[in-house]
Short mmCIF file of C-alpha atoms and ligand atoms in Angstrom, two decimals:
data_model
loop_
_atom_site.label_atom_id
_atom_site.label_comp_id
_atom_site.label_asym_id
_atom_site.label_seq_id
_atom_site.Cartn_x
_atom_site.Cartn_y
_atom_site.Cartn_z
CA MET A 1 -14.05 -21.35 12.96
CA LEU A 2 -12.24 -19.48 10.32
CA TYR A 3 -9.65 -16.82 11.88
CA LEU A 4 -8.26 -14.10 9.95
CA ILE A 5 -5.17 -12.98 11.78
CA GLY A 6 -3.14 -9.88 11.11
CA LEU A 7 0.48 -10.49 11.60
CA GLY A 8 1.63 -6.51 11.68
CA LEU A 9 4.44 -5.26 9.80
CA SER A 10 7.57 -6.69 10.36
CA TYR A 11 8.46 -9.13 13.08
CA LYS A 12 7.10 -12.64 14.13
CA SER A 13 6.32 -11.16 17.34
CA ASP A 14 4.12 -8.35 16.10
CA ILE A 15 1.44 -10.88 16.16
CA THR A 16 -1.11 -9.95 19.02
CA VAL A 17 -1.59 -12.37 21.91
CA ARG A 18 -5.25 -13.13 20.74
CA GLY A 19 -3.98 -13.94 17.33
CA LEU A 20 -1.35 -16.17 18.59
CA GLU A 21 -3.69 -18.13 20.95
CA ALA A 22 -5.93 -18.46 17.91
CA ILE A 23 -3.32 -20.04 15.88
CA LYS A 24 -2.48 -22.67 18.56
CA LYS A 25 -6.08 -23.98 18.29
CA CYS A 26 -5.97 -24.38 14.45
CA SER A 27 -5.51 -27.60 12.46
CA ARG A 28 -4.50 -25.67 9.48
CA VAL A 29 -2.51 -22.27 9.26
CA TYR A 30 -2.27 -20.42 5.73
CA LEU A 31 -0.42 -17.43 5.08
CA GLU A 32 -1.43 -15.27 2.60
CA HIS A 33 1.59 -14.77 0.42
CA TYR A 34 1.17 -12.44 -2.63
CA THR A 35 0.22 -9.04 -1.43
CA SER A 36 2.95 -8.29 1.29
CA ILE A 37 5.81 -9.92 3.21
CA LEU A 38 6.68 -10.14 6.80
CA MET A 39 10.21 -8.51 6.31
CA ALA A 40 11.95 -9.91 9.41
CA ALA A 41 10.61 -13.39 9.50
CA THR A 42 10.83 -16.29 7.19
CA GLN A 43 8.15 -19.45 7.01
CA GLU A 44 10.45 -21.51 8.88
CA GLU A 45 10.76 -18.94 11.67
CA LEU A 46 7.06 -18.39 11.76
CA GLU A 47 6.50 -22.27 11.88
CA GLU A 48 8.91 -22.60 14.99
CA TYR A 49 7.37 -19.58 16.65
CA TYR A 50 3.65 -20.99 16.28
CA GLY A 51 4.75 -24.43 16.89
CA LYS A 52 2.65 -25.27 13.47
CA ALA A 53 3.24 -26.04 9.86
CA VAL A 54 2.52 -22.88 7.65
CA ILE A 55 1.01 -23.22 4.09
CA LEU A 56 2.07 -20.46 1.85
CA ALA A 57 -1.26 -19.45 0.12
CA ASP A 58 -0.59 -17.73 -3.42
CA ARG A 59 -3.17 -15.56 -5.21
CA GLU A 60 -4.31 -18.65 -7.33
CA LEU A 61 -5.14 -20.51 -3.97
CA VAL A 62 -6.86 -17.73 -2.23
CA GLU A 63 -8.82 -16.72 -5.55
CA THR A 64 -9.76 -20.08 -7.05
CA GLY A 65 -9.08 -22.78 -4.40
CA SER A 66 -10.71 -21.08 -1.42
CA ALA A 67 -12.74 -24.38 -1.01
CA ASP A 68 -9.30 -26.09 0.17
CA ILE A 69 -8.72 -23.23 2.68
CA LEU A 70 -12.37 -23.68 4.15
CA ARG A 71 -12.36 -27.48 3.93
CA ASN A 72 -13.93 -28.60 7.32
CA ALA A 73 -13.76 -25.09 9.01
CA ASP A 74 -17.28 -25.64 10.27
CA LYS A 75 -15.98 -28.36 12.53
CA GLU A 76 -12.34 -27.44 13.13
CA ASP A 77 -10.40 -24.10 13.45
CA VAL A 78 -8.52 -22.66 10.40
CA ALA A 79 -6.32 -19.78 10.44
CA PHE A 80 -5.72 -17.33 7.49
CA LEU A 81 -2.76 -15.05 8.33
CA VAL A 82 -2.29 -11.64 6.57
CA VAL A 83 0.84 -9.47 6.82
CA GLY A 84 -0.54 -6.06 8.19
CA ASP A 85 -4.19 -6.13 8.81
CA PRO A 86 -6.61 -8.57 7.04
CA PHE A 87 -8.52 -5.62 6.10
CA GLY A 88 -5.77 -3.17 5.12
CA ALA A 89 -5.41 -2.47 1.53
CA THR A 90 -6.14 -5.94 0.19
CA THR A 91 -9.44 -6.87 1.85
CA HIS A 92 -10.08 -10.61 2.05
CA THR A 93 -13.88 -10.17 1.76
CA ASP A 94 -14.38 -12.82 -0.88
CA LEU A 95 -12.96 -15.45 1.38
CA VAL A 96 -15.24 -14.18 4.43
CA LEU A 97 -18.45 -14.06 2.29
CA ARG A 98 -17.78 -17.62 1.11
CA ALA A 99 -17.36 -18.64 4.68
CA LYS A 100 -20.55 -17.03 5.77
CA ARG A 101 -22.47 -18.50 2.61
CA GLU A 102 -21.12 -22.04 4.04
CA LYS A 103 -22.20 -21.06 7.53
CA ILE A 104 -18.63 -21.07 8.81
CA PRO A 105 -18.05 -18.73 11.51
CA VAL A 106 -15.55 -15.95 10.92
CA GLU A 107 -13.36 -14.03 13.67
CA VAL A 108 -11.04 -11.47 12.78
CA VAL A 109 -7.98 -10.45 14.77
CA HIS A 110 -6.65 -7.06 13.71
CA ASN A 111 -3.15 -5.65 13.77
CA ALA A 112 -1.29 -2.65 12.49
CA SER A 113 -1.40 -1.75 8.90
CA VAL A 114 0.61 0.13 6.41
CA MET A 115 -2.63 2.23 5.92
CA ASN A 116 -2.18 3.49 9.54
CA ALA A 117 1.60 3.04 10.16
CA VAL A 118 2.37 5.68 7.72
CA GLY A 119 1.27 8.29 10.17
CA SER A 120 4.88 7.79 11.69
CA CYS A 121 6.29 10.15 8.95
CA GLY A 122 4.24 12.96 10.71
CA LEU A 123 1.28 13.39 8.20
CA GLN A 124 -2.01 13.25 9.79
CA LEU A 125 -4.09 10.39 8.79
CA TYR A 126 -7.25 12.61 8.79
CA THR A 127 -5.74 14.43 5.55
CA PHE A 128 -5.24 11.57 3.47
CA GLY A 129 -7.62 11.07 0.46
CA GLN A 130 -7.96 8.08 -1.80
CA THR A 131 -5.11 5.53 -1.63
CA VAL A 132 -3.97 4.26 -4.80
CA SER A 133 -1.88 1.20 -6.21
CA MET A 134 0.92 1.70 -8.66
CA VAL A 135 1.52 -1.51 -10.86
CA PHE A 136 4.70 -2.49 -12.88
CA PHE A 137 4.31 -1.14 -16.32
CA THR A 138 5.17 -3.36 -19.00
CA GLU A 139 5.78 -2.63 -22.80
CA ASN A 140 2.31 -2.56 -23.71
CA TRP A 141 0.31 -2.18 -20.37
CA ARG A 142 0.79 1.03 -18.70
CA PRO A 143 -2.40 1.26 -16.52
CA ASP A 144 -3.03 4.82 -15.24
CA SER A 145 -6.52 4.72 -13.61
CA TRP A 146 -4.60 5.88 -10.31
CA TYR A 147 -3.90 9.32 -12.12
CA ASP A 148 -7.63 10.87 -11.59
CA LYS A 149 -7.72 9.77 -7.99
CA ILE A 150 -4.43 11.65 -7.25
CA TRP A 151 -6.02 14.64 -9.08
CA GLU A 152 -9.21 14.52 -7.00
CA ASN A 153 -7.25 14.08 -3.85
CA ARG A 154 -4.79 17.13 -4.64
CA LYS A 155 -7.87 19.15 -5.96
CA ILE A 156 -9.18 19.10 -2.43
CA GLY A 157 -5.83 19.47 -0.63
CA LEU A 158 -5.38 15.85 0.63
CA HIS A 159 -2.24 13.56 0.61
CA THR A 160 -2.24 10.42 -1.36
CA LEU A 161 -0.71 7.02 -0.21
CA VAL A 162 0.72 5.15 -3.17
CA LEU A 163 1.03 1.48 -2.41
CA LEU A 164 3.62 -0.11 -4.93
CA ASP A 165 3.39 -3.43 -6.66
CA ILE A 166 4.69 -6.90 -5.65
CA LYS A 167 5.05 -9.77 -8.08
CA VAL A 168 5.38 -12.99 -6.30
CA LYS A 169 5.15 -16.25 -8.20
CA GLU A 170 4.50 -14.85 -11.36
CA GLN A 171 4.91 -16.70 -14.86
CA SER A 172 6.73 -15.01 -17.73
CA ILE A 173 4.43 -14.69 -20.90
CA GLU A 174 6.41 -17.22 -22.45
CA ASN A 175 6.34 -19.95 -19.73
CA MET A 176 2.55 -19.44 -19.33
CA ALA A 177 2.00 -19.83 -23.21
CA ARG A 178 3.93 -23.07 -22.87
CA GLY A 179 2.09 -24.31 -19.78
CA ARG A 180 5.71 -24.27 -17.82
CA LEU A 181 5.26 -24.04 -14.25
CA ILE A 182 8.22 -22.01 -13.81
CA TYR A 183 8.06 -18.83 -11.78
CA GLU A 184 10.05 -15.56 -11.85
CA PRO A 185 11.95 -14.32 -8.73
CA PRO A 186 9.82 -12.03 -6.53
CA ARG A 187 9.79 -8.36 -7.42
CA TYR A 188 9.14 -5.44 -5.37
CA MET A 189 8.68 -1.86 -6.92
CA SER A 190 10.99 0.71 -5.73
CA ILE A 191 10.33 4.41 -4.81
CA SER A 192 12.45 5.43 -7.78
CA GLN A 193 10.52 3.49 -10.34
CA CYS A 194 7.29 4.47 -8.96
CA CYS A 195 8.35 8.10 -9.40
CA GLU A 196 9.52 7.59 -12.72
CA GLN A 197 6.05 6.06 -13.80
CA LEU A 198 4.23 9.16 -12.01
CA LEU A 199 6.58 11.32 -14.14
CA GLU A 200 5.84 9.46 -17.32
CA ILE A 201 2.11 9.67 -16.96
CA GLU A 202 1.96 13.31 -16.08
CA GLU A 203 3.76 13.92 -19.29
CA THR A 204 1.44 11.83 -21.25
CA LYS A 205 -1.65 13.17 -19.62
CA GLY A 206 -0.60 16.82 -18.82
CA SER A 207 -3.61 17.70 -16.68
CA LYS A 208 -1.26 18.60 -13.90
CA ALA A 209 -2.52 16.38 -10.98
CA TYR A 210 1.07 17.09 -9.86
CA THR A 211 4.43 18.27 -11.41
CA PRO A 212 8.00 16.97 -11.43
CA ASP A 213 8.50 19.41 -8.33
CA THR A 214 5.56 18.24 -6.34
CA PRO A 215 7.05 17.26 -2.69
CA VAL A 216 6.61 13.45 -1.87
CA VAL A 217 7.65 11.36 1.11
CA ALA A 218 9.36 7.93 0.59
CA ILE A 219 8.53 5.38 3.08
CA SER A 220 10.87 2.28 3.44
CA ARG A 221 10.50 -0.93 5.54
CA LEU A 222 7.90 0.70 7.88
CA GLY A 223 7.99 -0.85 11.38
CA SER A 224 11.26 -2.95 10.79
CA ALA A 225 14.53 -2.17 12.46
CA THR A 226 15.68 -0.36 9.17
CA GLN A 227 12.51 1.76 8.77
CA SER A 228 13.17 5.15 6.98
CA PHE A 229 11.74 8.15 5.61
CA LYS A 230 13.04 10.67 2.96
CA VAL A 231 11.31 13.64 1.38
CA GLY A 232 12.00 15.34 -1.92
CA THR A 233 10.31 16.40 -5.18
CA ILE A 234 8.93 13.47 -7.42
CA LYS A 235 12.01 14.39 -9.73
CA GLU A 236 14.58 14.13 -6.93
CA LEU A 237 13.25 10.68 -5.52
CA SER A 238 12.87 9.25 -9.06
CA GLU A 239 16.87 8.98 -8.49
CA TYR A 240 16.69 7.96 -5.00
CA ASP A 241 17.98 4.35 -3.63
CA ALA A 242 15.56 3.55 -0.99
CA GLY A 243 17.27 -0.02 -0.27
CA GLU A 244 15.54 -3.42 0.51
CA PRO A 245 11.60 -3.46 0.06
CA LEU A 246 8.98 -2.84 1.01
CA HIS A 247 8.34 0.77 -0.11
CA SER A 248 5.41 3.32 -0.22
CA LEU A 249 5.09 6.89 -1.28
CA ILE A 250 3.03 9.84 -0.28
CA ILE A 251 2.27 12.56 -2.63
CA LEU A 252 1.72 15.76 -0.45
CA GLY A 253 -1.36 17.39 -0.45
CA ARG A 254 -2.23 21.15 -0.17
CA GLN A 255 -3.42 20.84 3.33
CA CYS A 256 0.16 20.56 4.82
CA HIS A 257 -0.18 21.71 8.33
CA GLU A 258 2.89 23.59 9.52
CA LEU A 259 3.61 20.77 12.33
CA GLU A 260 3.42 18.26 9.53
CA LEU A 261 6.05 20.27 7.57
CA GLU A 262 8.29 20.71 10.57
CA TYR A 263 8.13 16.70 11.07
CA LEU A 264 8.78 16.32 7.52
CA LEU A 265 11.82 18.47 7.64
CA GLU A 266 13.86 15.73 9.76
CA PHE A 267 13.91 13.75 6.58
CA THR A 268 16.10 15.94 4.39
CA ASP A 269 19.50 17.55 4.51
CA ASN A 270 18.26 20.44 2.56
CA LYS A 271 15.45 21.68 4.87
CA GLU A 272 15.17 24.97 3.29
CA LYS A 273 14.82 23.79 -0.20
CA PHE A 274 12.13 21.42 0.62
CA LYS A 275 10.11 24.16 2.46
CA GLN A 276 10.39 26.31 -0.52
CA ASP A 277 9.06 23.32 -2.64
CA VAL A 278 6.29 22.76 -0.39
CA ILE A 279 5.36 26.43 -0.50
CA ALA A 280 5.75 26.63 -4.28
CA ASP A 281 3.50 23.57 -4.66
CA GLN A 282 0.74 24.83 -2.46
CA GLU A 283 0.86 28.25 -4.39
CA TYR A 284 0.78 26.37 -7.79
CA PHE A 285 -2.24 24.20 -6.97
CA LYS A 286 -3.89 26.85 -4.76
CA PRO A 287 -7.82 26.97 -6.20
CA PRO A 288 -8.60 30.43 -7.64
CA ALA A 289 -10.52 32.61 -4.93
CA TRP A 290 -14.30 32.41 -5.20
CA VAL A 291 -15.86 35.11 -6.83
CA PRO A 292 -19.59 35.40 -6.99
CA SER A 293 -21.71 35.35 -10.08
CA ALA A 294 -23.54 38.33 -11.17
CA GLU A 295 -26.71 36.58 -10.32
CA GLU A 296 -25.73 35.79 -6.79
CA ASP A 297 -24.33 39.48 -6.47
CA ASN A 298 -27.88 40.87 -7.66
CA ASP A 299 -29.42 38.38 -5.01
CA ASP A 300 -27.63 40.11 -2.25
CA GLU A 301 -28.93 43.69 -3.28
C1 SAM B 1 -1.32 -4.73 -0.87
S1 SAM B 1 -0.53 -3.82 0.28
C2 SAM B 1 -1.17 -4.80 1.81
C3 SAM B 1 -1.14 -4.13 3.10
C4 SAM B 1 -1.15 -5.12 4.20
N1 SAM B 1 -2.25 -6.16 4.37
C5 SAM B 1 -1.34 -4.06 5.42
O1 SAM B 1 -2.26 -3.85 6.24
O2 SAM B 1 -0.22 -3.42 5.72
C6 SAM B 1 0.85 -4.09 0.17
C7 SAM B 1 1.87 -2.68 -0.29
O3 SAM B 1 1.68 -1.99 0.81
C8 SAM B 1 3.13 -1.22 0.92
N2 SAM B 1 3.66 -1.72 2.32
C9 SAM B 1 3.07 -2.89 3.24
N3 SAM B 1 3.80 -3.00 4.23
C10 SAM B 1 4.89 -1.80 4.03
C11 SAM B 1 5.84 -1.47 4.95
N4 SAM B 1 6.11 -2.10 6.06
N5 SAM B 1 6.68 -0.50 4.72
C12 SAM B 1 6.51 0.18 3.42
N6 SAM B 1 5.27 -0.37 2.45
C13 SAM B 1 4.76 -1.14 2.89
C14 SAM B 1 4.00 -1.74 -0.12
O4 SAM B 1 3.79 -0.71 -1.19
C15 SAM B 1 3.26 -2.99 -0.57
O5 SAM B 1 3.66 -3.43 -1.71
#
């Protein structure tokens, strides 16, 4: 059996009882180690807690070496651990499809994900649109396909969850070119960098998916002892120090209910200003009132 087991968001004990019981039966335990991190536990702490060795699975192993992960999984139990939920944001469908092709049974043990835990900032999960990912810009690679998705969400009034890039076990271009297996230290995108990149692309595109004054919610270390939220405009949070990773950002949509706003006001010292920013943004992005065409007018007569 291949078990895909969600670890939850922060602590080693966030794993479910069913997940832990499954691990205890497994002969090999892999921890997916490139899309998120378990903030309050190290590999050694997990090994001690599970009573099993944990093999770190980087992108290369998961994407090109899945045969290793699935080896003998038709005869013995293998666990593939994912921080958050195995199907939250990054889905590991490739691995599941491959297991199914090889007639290996698969069982999924779910857990909390950033995708649902963001609800703790007070915004209704029902009023979120497409989630987008913001990657680190480089000198000559500044991808902006997320921009149109934000625009589409905002057009129909929905909030946008922005997940931020993580770089683990990356090689510099020079080391890659020279075939040297030297890896850069891990990097995690911060709220301020994400806001700066948002501002840069709005300036280049100019389609007004949002403005520097659009209200956003900074989410830091969800589910950990130091979880925190901060609200402000994109411009303001481009200078905000959110501390240690992990970070995510929510761009507010026009459908911000008064109870959502009341909850968000807890996360600023300048409540009146934030309230005015939200009202101004909602006015600015309000669709024009519907006016019937001359034809439709005539139909009515
Ligand atoms: C590709 S997603 C992986 C999601 C994970 N599988 C889950 O279900 O939660 C990773 C990104 O989600 C966001 N994220 C994940 N956990 C977070 C947390 N506890 N607090 C804030 N942001 C988080 C960060 O932007 C991070 O770079």
